[in-house]
Amino acid sequence: SGQAPTMTAVIEHLVRQEKMKLDMRRQEEELEQVWARAMADPDYRVEMQQIQADFEAADAESAAQFR
């Protein structure tokens, strides 16, 4: 208790940190690619617009109950 970590432990920690950052960047890039493909798909866009319209209608209905 209270001992400083060894140089090896510090290096291992830094390597793990960098690997985690790299993995996160890769996941973000993959997500961006998936999102770009989805937005290029007309069927997906129509479906998203319909879902948005459904939610807007439900929101308006809920808001009317509180007036």
Short mmCIF file of C-alpha atoms in Angstrom, two decimals:
data_model
loop_
_atom_site.label_atom_id
_atom_site.label_comp_id
_atom_site.label_asym_id
_atom_site.label_seq_id
_atom_site.Cartn_x
_atom_site.Cartn_y
_atom_site.Cartn_z
CA SER A 1 0.00 0.00 0.00
CA GLY A 2 1.37 3.37 -0.97
CA GLN A 3 3.97 1.91 -3.30
CA ALA A 4 4.54 3.54 -6.65
CA PRO A 5 3.63 1.39 -9.65
CA THR A 6 6.45 -0.18 -11.58
CA MET A 7 7.46 1.27 -14.93
CA THR A 8 6.05 -1.86 -16.58
CA ALA A 9 2.69 -1.32 -14.89
CA VAL A 10 2.63 2.32 -16.03
CA ILE A 11 3.45 1.34 -19.62
CA GLU A 12 0.82 -1.43 -19.59
CA HIS A 13 -1.75 1.06 -18.33
CA LEU A 14 -0.87 3.57 -21.06
CA VAL A 15 -1.01 0.89 -23.75
CA ARG A 16 -4.44 -0.25 -22.52
CA GLN A 17 -5.63 3.37 -22.53
CA GLU A 18 -4.45 3.94 -26.09
CA LYS A 19 -6.00 0.66 -27.26
CA MET A 20 -9.30 1.68 -25.71
CA LYS A 21 -9.13 5.06 -27.50
CA LEU A 22 -8.34 3.33 -30.79
CA ASP A 23 -11.20 0.86 -30.33
CA MET A 24 -13.59 3.74 -29.61
CA ARG A 25 -12.43 5.62 -32.73
CA ARG A 26 -12.96 2.49 -34.84
CA GLN A 27 -16.45 2.01 -33.42
CA GLU A 28 -17.30 5.66 -34.12
CA GLU A 29 -16.05 5.31 -37.70
CA GLU A 30 -18.09 2.15 -38.20
CA LEU A 31 -21.18 3.87 -36.79
CA GLU A 32 -20.66 6.83 -39.12
CA GLN A 33 -20.44 4.45 -42.09
CA VAL A 34 -23.61 2.62 -41.05
CA TRP A 35 -25.42 5.91 -40.55
CA ALA A 36 -24.26 7.21 -43.95
CA ARG A 37 -25.50 4.02 -45.66
CA ALA A 38 -28.83 4.26 -43.85
CA MET A 39 -29.30 7.89 -44.84
CA ALA A 40 -28.53 7.00 -48.47
CA ASP A 41 -31.30 4.37 -48.45
CA PRO A 42 -34.59 5.98 -49.60
CA ASP A 43 -36.69 3.28 -47.92
CA TYR A 44 -34.97 3.89 -44.60
CA ARG A 45 -35.51 7.64 -44.90
CA VAL A 46 -39.22 7.17 -45.66
CA GLU A 47 -39.54 4.87 -42.66
CA MET A 48 -37.78 7.38 -40.38
CA GLN A 49 -40.04 10.19 -41.62
CA GLN A 50 -43.10 8.04 -40.86
CA ILE A 51 -41.84 7.24 -37.37
CA GLN A 52 -41.18 10.94 -36.77
CA ALA A 53 -44.69 11.83 -37.95
CA ASP A 54 -46.16 9.15 -35.65
CA PHE A 55 -44.26 10.55 -32.67
CA GLU A 56 -45.26 14.12 -33.51
CA ALA A 57 -48.92 13.05 -33.58
CA ALA A 58 -48.56 11.23 -30.26
CA ASP A 59 -46.77 14.24 -28.73
CA ALA A 60 -49.53 16.59 -29.89
CA GLU A 61 -52.15 14.24 -28.48
CA SER A 62 -50.36 14.11 -25.12
CA ALA A 63 -49.88 17.87 -25.03
CA ALA A 64 -53.60 18.38 -25.67
CA GLN A 65 -54.40 16.38 -22.52
CA PHE A 66 -52.54 18.90 -20.37
CA ARG A 67 -54.27 22.00 -21.70
#
